[in-house]
Short mmCIF file of C-alpha atoms in Angstrom, two decimals:
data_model
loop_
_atom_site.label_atom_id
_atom_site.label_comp_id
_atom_site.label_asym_id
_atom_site.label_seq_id
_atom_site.Cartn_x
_atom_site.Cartn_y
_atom_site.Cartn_z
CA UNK A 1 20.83 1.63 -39.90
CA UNK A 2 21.28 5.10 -38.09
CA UNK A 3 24.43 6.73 -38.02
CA UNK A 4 25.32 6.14 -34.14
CA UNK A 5 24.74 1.93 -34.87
CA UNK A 6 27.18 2.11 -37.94
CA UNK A 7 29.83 4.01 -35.91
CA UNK A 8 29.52 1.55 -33.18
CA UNK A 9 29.87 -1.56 -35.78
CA UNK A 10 32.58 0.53 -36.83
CA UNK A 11 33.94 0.97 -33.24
CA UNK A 12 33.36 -3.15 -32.32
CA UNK A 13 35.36 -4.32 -35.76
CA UNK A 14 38.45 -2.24 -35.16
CA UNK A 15 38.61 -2.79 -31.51
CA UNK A 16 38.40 -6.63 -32.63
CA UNK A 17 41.07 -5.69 -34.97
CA UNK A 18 43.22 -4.44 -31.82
CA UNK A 19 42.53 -6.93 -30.13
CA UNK A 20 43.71 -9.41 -32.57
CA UNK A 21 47.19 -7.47 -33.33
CA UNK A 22 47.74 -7.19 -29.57
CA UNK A 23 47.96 -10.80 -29.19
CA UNK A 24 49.40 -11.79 -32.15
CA UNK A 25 52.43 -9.57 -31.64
CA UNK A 26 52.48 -10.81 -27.89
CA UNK A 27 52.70 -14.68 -28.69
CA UNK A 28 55.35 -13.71 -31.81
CA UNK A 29 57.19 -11.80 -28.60
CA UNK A 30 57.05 -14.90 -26.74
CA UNK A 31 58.19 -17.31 -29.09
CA UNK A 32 60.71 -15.40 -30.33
CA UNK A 33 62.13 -15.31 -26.84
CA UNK A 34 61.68 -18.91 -26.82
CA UNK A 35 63.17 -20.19 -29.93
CA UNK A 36 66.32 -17.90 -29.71
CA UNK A 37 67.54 -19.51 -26.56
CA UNK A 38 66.78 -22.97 -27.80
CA UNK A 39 68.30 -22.74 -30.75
CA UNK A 40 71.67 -21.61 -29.07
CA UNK A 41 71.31 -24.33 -26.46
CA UNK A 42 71.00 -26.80 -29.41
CA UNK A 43 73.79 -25.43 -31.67
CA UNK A 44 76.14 -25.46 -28.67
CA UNK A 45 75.27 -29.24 -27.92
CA UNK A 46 75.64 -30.75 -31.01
CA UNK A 47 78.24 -28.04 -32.81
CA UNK A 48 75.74 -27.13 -35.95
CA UNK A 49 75.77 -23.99 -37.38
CA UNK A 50 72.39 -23.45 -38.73
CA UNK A 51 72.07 -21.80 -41.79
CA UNK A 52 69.65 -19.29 -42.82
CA UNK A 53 68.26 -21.44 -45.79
CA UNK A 54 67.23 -24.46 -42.99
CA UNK A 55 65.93 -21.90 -40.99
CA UNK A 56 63.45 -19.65 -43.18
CA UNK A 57 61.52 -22.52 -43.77
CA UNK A 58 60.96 -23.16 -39.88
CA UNK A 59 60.60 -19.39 -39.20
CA UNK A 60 57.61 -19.06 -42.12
CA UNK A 61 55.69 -21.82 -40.45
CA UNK A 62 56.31 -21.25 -37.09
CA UNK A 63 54.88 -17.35 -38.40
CA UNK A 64 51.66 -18.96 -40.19
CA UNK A 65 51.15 -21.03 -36.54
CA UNK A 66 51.66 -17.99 -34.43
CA UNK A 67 49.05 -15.97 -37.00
CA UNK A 68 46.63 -18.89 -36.72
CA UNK A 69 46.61 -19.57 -32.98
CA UNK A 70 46.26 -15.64 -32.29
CA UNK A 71 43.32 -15.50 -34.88
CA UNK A 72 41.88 -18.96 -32.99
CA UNK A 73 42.63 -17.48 -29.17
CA UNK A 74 41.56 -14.08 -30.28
CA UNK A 75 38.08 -15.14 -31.24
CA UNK A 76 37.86 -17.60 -28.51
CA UNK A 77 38.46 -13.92 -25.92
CA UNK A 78 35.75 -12.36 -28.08
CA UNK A 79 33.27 -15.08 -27.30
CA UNK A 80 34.10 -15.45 -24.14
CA UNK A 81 34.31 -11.58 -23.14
CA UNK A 82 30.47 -12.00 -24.65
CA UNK A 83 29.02 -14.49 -22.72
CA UNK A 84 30.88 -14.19 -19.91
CA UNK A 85 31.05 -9.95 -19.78
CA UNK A 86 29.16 -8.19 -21.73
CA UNK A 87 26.07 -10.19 -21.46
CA UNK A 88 25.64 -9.73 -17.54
CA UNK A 89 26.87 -6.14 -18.33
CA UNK A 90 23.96 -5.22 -20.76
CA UNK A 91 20.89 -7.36 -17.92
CA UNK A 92 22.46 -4.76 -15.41
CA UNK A 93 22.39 -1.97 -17.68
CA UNK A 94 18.68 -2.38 -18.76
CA UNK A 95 17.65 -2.94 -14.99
CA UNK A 96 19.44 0.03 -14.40
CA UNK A 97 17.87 2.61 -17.19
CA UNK A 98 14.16 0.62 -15.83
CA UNK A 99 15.37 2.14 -12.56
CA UNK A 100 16.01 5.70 -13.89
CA UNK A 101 12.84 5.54 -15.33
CA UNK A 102 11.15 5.04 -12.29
CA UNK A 103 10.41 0.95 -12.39
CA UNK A 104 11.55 -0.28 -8.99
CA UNK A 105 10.05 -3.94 -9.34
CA UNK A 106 13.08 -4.91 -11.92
CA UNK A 107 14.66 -7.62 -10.51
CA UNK A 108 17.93 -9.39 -12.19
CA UNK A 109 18.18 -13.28 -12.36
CA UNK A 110 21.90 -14.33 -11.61
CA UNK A 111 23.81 -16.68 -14.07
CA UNK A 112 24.77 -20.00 -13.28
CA UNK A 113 27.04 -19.06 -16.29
CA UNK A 114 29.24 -16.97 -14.52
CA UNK A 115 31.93 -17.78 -12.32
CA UNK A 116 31.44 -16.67 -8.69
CA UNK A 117 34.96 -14.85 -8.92
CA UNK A 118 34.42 -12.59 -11.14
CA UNK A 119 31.77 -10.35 -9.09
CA UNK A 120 29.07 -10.03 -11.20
CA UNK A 121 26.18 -11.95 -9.19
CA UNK A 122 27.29 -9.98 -6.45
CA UNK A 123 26.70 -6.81 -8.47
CA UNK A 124 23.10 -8.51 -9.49
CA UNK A 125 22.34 -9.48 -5.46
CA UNK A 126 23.12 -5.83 -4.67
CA UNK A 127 21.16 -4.40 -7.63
CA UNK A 128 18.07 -6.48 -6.26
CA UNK A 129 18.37 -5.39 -3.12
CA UNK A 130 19.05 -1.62 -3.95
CA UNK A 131 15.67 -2.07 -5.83
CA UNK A 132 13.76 -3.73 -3.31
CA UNK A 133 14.37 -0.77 -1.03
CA UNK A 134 13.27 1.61 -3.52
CA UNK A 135 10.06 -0.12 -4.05
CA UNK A 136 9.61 -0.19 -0.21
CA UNK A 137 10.36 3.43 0.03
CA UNK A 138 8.70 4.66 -3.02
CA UNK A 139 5.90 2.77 -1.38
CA UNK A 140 6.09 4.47 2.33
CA UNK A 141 6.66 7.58 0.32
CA UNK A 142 3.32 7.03 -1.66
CA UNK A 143 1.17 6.25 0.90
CA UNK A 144 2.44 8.88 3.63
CA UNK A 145 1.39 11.39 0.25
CA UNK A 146 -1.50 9.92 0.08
CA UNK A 147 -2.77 10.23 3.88
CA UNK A 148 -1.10 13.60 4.09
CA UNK A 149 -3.70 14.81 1.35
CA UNK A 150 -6.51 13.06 3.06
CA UNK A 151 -5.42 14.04 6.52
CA UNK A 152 -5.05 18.27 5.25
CA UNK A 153 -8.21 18.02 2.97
CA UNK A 154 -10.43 17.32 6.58
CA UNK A 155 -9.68 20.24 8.54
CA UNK A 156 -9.24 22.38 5.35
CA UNK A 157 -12.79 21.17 4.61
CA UNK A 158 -14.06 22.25 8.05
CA UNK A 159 -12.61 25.85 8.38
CA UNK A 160 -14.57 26.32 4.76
CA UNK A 161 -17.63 25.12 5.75
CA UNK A 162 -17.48 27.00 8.91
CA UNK A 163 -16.45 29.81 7.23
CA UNK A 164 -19.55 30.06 4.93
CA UNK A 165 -21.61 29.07 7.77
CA UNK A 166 -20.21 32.46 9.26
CA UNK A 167 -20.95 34.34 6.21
CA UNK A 168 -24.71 34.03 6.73
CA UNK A 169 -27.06 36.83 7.56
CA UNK A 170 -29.05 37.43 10.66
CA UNK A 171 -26.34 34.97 12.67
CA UNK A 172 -26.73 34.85 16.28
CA UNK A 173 -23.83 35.18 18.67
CA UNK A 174 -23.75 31.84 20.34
CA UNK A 175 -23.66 29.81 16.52
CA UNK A 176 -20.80 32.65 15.77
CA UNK A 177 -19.17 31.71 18.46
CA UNK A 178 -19.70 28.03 17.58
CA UNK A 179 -18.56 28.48 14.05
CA UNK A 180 -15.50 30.89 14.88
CA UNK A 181 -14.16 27.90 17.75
CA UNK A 182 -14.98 24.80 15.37
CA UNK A 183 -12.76 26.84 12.88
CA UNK A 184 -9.87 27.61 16.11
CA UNK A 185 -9.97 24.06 16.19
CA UNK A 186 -9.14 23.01 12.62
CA UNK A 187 -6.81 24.85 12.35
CA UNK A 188 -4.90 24.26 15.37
CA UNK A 189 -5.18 20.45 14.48
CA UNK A 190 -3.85 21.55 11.12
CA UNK A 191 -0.79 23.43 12.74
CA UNK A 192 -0.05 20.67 14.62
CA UNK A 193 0.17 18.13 11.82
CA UNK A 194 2.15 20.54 9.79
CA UNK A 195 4.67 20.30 12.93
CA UNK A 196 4.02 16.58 13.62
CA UNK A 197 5.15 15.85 9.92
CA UNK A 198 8.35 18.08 10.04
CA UNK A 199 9.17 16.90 13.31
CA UNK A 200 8.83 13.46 12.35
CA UNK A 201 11.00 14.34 9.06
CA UNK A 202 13.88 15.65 10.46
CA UNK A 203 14.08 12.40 12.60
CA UNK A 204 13.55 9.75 9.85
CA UNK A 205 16.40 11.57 8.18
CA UNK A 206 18.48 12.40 10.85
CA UNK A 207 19.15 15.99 10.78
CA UNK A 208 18.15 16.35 14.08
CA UNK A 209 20.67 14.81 16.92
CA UNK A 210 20.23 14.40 20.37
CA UNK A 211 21.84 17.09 22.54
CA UNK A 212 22.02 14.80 25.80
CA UNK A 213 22.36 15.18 29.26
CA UNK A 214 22.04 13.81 32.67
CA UNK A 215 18.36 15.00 34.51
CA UNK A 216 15.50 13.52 37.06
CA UNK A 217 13.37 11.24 34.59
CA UNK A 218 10.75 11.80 37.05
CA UNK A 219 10.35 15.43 37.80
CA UNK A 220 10.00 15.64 33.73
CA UNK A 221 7.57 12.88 34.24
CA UNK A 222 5.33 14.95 36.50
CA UNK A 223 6.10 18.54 34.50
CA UNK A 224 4.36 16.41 31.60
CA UNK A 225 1.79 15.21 33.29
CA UNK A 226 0.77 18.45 34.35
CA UNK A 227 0.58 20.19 31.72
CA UNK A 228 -2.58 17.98 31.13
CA UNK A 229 -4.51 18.96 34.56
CA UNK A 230 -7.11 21.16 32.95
CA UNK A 231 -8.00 18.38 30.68
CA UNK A 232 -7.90 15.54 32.69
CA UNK A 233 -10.21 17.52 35.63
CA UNK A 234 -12.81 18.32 33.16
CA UNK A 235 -13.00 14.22 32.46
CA UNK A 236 -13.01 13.90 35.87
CA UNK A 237 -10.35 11.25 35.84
CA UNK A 238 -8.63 9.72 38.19
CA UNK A 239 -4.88 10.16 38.12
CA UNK A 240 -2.64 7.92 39.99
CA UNK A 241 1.05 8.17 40.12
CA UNK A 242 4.16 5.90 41.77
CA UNK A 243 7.27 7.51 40.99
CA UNK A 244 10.81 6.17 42.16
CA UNK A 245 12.48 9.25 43.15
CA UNK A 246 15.97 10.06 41.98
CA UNK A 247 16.08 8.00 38.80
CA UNK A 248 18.41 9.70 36.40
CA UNK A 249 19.18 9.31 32.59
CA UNK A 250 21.32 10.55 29.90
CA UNK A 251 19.09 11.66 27.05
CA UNK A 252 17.93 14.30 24.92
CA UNK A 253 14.86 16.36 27.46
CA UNK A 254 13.33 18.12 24.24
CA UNK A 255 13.11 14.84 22.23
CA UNK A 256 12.06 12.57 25.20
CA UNK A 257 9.43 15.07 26.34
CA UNK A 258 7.65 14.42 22.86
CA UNK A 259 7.17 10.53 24.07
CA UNK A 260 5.48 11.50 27.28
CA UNK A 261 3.36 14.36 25.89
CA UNK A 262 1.93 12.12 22.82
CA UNK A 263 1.61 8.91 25.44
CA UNK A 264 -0.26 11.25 28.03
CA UNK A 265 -2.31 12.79 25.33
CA UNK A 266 -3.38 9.72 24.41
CA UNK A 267 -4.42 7.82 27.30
CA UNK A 268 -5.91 10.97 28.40
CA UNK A 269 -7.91 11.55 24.95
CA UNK A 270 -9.27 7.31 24.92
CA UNK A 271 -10.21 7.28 28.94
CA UNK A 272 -13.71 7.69 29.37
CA UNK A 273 -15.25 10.62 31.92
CA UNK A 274 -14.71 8.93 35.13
CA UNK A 275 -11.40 6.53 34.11
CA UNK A 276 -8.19 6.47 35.15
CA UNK A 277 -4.86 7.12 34.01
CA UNK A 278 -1.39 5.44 36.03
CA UNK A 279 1.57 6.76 35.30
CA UNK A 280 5.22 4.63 37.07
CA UNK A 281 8.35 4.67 37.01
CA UNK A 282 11.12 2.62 38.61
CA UNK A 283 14.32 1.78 38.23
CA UNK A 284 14.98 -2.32 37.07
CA UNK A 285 19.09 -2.75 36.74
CA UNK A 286 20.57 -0.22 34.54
CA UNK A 287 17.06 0.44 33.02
CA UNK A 288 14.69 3.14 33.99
CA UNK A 289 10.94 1.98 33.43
CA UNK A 290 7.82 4.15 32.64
CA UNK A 291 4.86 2.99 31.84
CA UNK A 292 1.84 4.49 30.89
CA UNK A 293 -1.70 2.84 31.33
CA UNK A 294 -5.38 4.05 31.24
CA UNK A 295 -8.63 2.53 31.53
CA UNK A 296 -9.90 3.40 27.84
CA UNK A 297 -11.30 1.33 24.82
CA UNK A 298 -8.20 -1.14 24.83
CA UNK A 299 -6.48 -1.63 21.32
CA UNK A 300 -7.21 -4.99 19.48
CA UNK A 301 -4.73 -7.05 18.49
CA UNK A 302 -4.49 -6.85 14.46
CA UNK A 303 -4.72 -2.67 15.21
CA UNK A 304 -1.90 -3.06 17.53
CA UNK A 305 0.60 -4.54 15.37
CA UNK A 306 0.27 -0.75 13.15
CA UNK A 307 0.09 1.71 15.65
CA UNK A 308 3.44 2.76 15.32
CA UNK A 309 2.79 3.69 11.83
CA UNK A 310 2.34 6.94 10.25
CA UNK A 311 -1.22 8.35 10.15
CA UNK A 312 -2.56 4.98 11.59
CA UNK A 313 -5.19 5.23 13.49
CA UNK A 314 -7.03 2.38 14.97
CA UNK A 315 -10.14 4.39 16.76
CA UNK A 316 -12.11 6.41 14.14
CA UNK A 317 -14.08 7.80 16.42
CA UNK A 318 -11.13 9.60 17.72
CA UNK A 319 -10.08 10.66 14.75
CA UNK A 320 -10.70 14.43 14.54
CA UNK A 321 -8.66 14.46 17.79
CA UNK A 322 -5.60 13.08 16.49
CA UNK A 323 -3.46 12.42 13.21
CA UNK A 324 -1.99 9.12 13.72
CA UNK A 325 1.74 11.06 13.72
CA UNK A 326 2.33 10.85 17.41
CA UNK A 327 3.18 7.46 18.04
CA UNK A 328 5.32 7.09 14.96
CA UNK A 329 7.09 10.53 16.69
CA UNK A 330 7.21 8.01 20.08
CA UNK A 331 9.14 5.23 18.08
CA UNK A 332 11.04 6.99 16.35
CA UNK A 333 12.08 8.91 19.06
CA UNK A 334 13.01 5.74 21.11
CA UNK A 335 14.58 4.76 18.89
CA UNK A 336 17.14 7.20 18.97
CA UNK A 337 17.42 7.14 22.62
CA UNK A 338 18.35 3.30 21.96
CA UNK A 339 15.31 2.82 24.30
CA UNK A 340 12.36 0.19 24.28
CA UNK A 341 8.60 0.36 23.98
CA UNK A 342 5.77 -1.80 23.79
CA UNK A 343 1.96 -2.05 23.92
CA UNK A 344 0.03 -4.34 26.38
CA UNK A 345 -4.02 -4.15 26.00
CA UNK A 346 -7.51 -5.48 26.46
CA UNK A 347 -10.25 -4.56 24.38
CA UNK A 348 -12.81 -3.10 26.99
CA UNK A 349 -10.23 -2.44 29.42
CA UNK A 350 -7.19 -0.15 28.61
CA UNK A 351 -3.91 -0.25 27.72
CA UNK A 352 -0.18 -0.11 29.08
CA UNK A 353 2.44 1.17 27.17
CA UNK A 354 6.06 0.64 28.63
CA UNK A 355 9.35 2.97 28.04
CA UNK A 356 12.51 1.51 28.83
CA UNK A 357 15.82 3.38 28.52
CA UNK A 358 19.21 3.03 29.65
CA UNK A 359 19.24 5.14 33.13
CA UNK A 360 22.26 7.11 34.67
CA UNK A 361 23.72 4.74 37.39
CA UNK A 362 24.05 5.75 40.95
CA UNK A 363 27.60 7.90 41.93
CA UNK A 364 28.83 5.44 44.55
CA UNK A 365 28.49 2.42 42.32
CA UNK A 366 30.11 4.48 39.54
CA UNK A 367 33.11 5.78 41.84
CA UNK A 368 33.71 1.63 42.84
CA UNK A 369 33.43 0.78 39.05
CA UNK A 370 36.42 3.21 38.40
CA UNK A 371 38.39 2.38 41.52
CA UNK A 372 38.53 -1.21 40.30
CA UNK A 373 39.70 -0.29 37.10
#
């Protein structure tokens, strides 16, 4: 036996001990308190005098009684405080030190045992569901390592072997040139990961808060939009707008700019030369609509239940155009806004993706609202 397990024998027996003088020299306490008044009560009554020879005998047994039924309660409080305490205590304590060492599937049963008062299987339902997150997050946090390796080891892999391909002798201009913009292009992509990821960081974990105001949801609309002209005129694509004009909201520009760049981007990127790309927006109520919608590939519908996750991406053949970060930026970024969005598509046929968000109400309407009130 090591020296730590005999001191805390040691500790257990004389806190027993304590335990046991403690409540012995509470019940003599109380039935000293008792017997005193009693025995005045019943010398005043019946005019006795009791003597101290008729009561020493009384007063050793009542003594041996007291000793006996503090011995006898005591152990019954160390039993109990066992079962009932220090059991549960030690199952939460050994999930716990599982925890610390890095085991988030311990789960702890709840006793029948126990009575619900006393706040232990509440302690156990929160421990369970404590660790459930932390399985679900050290999960998340395992795959997003995961595809953030894969997703840097492709572009890192193309600059290389563009960058030996450069290193050759006797290389003409136009494969230079070749080599020199396949490398441009890696590591652009590779930038814009790198940004995609912190962006999308600083919103999980909310160090980044709106800074809101009241603006035309349209005229950013079409500011987005353009910023895609080259691209879309070298597809040759059709573009086709129907914008509600003066439709206002109270949002965050920088943020909500993100949505419409990665939903452009996309429908752009999956329309075929020749497609076309809608973009609306009207006002429905106190919501402003936009949706998005292109004539591309179409999403199927087991891929379209994960698109909103990070570094998901259902076309491979896209792949080395995207990341599968933008439209977990979109949702998250929606979400913020307290805002809406879903997918509608066709395989073969395209896809519609719909923003709704809470829109700033017209002046008049507003003016009546506080004229009422």
């Amino acid at each position: 036996m090591s020296r730590s397990q005999r001191r805390e024998r040691m500790w257990r027996s004389l806190s027993g001990l304590r335990n046991y003088c403690i409540f012995f020299l509470t019940m003599c306490f109380i039935v000293t308190c008792c017997m005193i008044p009693f025995l005045q009560v019943m010398s005043h009554v019946t005019g006795y005098v009791w003597e101290r020879e008729a009561i020493k005998p009384a007063a050793q047994v009542t003594f041996i009684n007291v000793m006996i039924l503090s011995l006898v309660c005591t152990f019954i409080d160390f039993f109990r405080r066992k079962i009932m305490v220090d059991r549960p205590v030690k199952h939460i304590v050994n999930g716990a030190e599982k925890v610390m060492n890095g085991d988030f599937s311990v789960r702890i049963r709840p006793k029948r045992g126990i009575g619900p008062s006393d706040g232990f299987n509440t302690v156990m339902e929160c421990f369970n569901r404590m660790t459930e997150e932390l399985s679900k997050m050290e999960t998340l946090r395992t795959d997003f390592i995961a595809n953030v390796s894969h997703e840097l080891k492709t572009p890192l892999a193309v600059m290389h072997n563009y960058a030996t391909m450069l290193q050759q002798p006797g290389l003409s201009e136009e494969k230079r040139k070749e080599y020199a913009k396949a490398i441009a292009d890696a590591s652009s992509r590779l930038a814009d990961m790198v940004s995609n990821i912190l962006k999308l960081n600083k919103l999980e974990n909310q160090t980044v808060y709106p800074d809101t105001k009241t603006y035309d949801l349209g005229e950013q609309l079409c500011e987005c939009l353009l910023g895609f002209e080259e691209i879309w005129e070298k597809k040759e694509l059709d573009i086709q707008t129907d914008i509600q004009e003066n439709v206002r909201v109270t949002a965050d520009p920088e943020l909500l700019s993100l949505v419409w760049n990665n939903l452009f981007s996309n429908a752009i990127k999956f329309t075929e030369p020749g497609g076309t790309v809608s973009l609306s927006l009207e006002a429905q109520g106190e919501m402003a609509v936009v949706k998005v919608s292109d004539t591309g590939c179409g999403i199927p519908q087991d891929i379209g239940a994960h698109i909103f996750e990070k570094f998901y991406q259902g076309d491979t053949s896209h792949a080395t155009q995207g990341n599968g970060l933008g439209l977990a930026l979109v949702k998250r970024v929606i979400d913020i806004m307290h805002g809406e969005i879903a997918v509608n598509s066709q395989v073969g046929k395209g896809s519609t993706f719909t923003v709704r968000l809470g829109r700033e109400m017209d002046e008049t309407i507003t003016l009546k609202d506080r004229r009422k009130r």
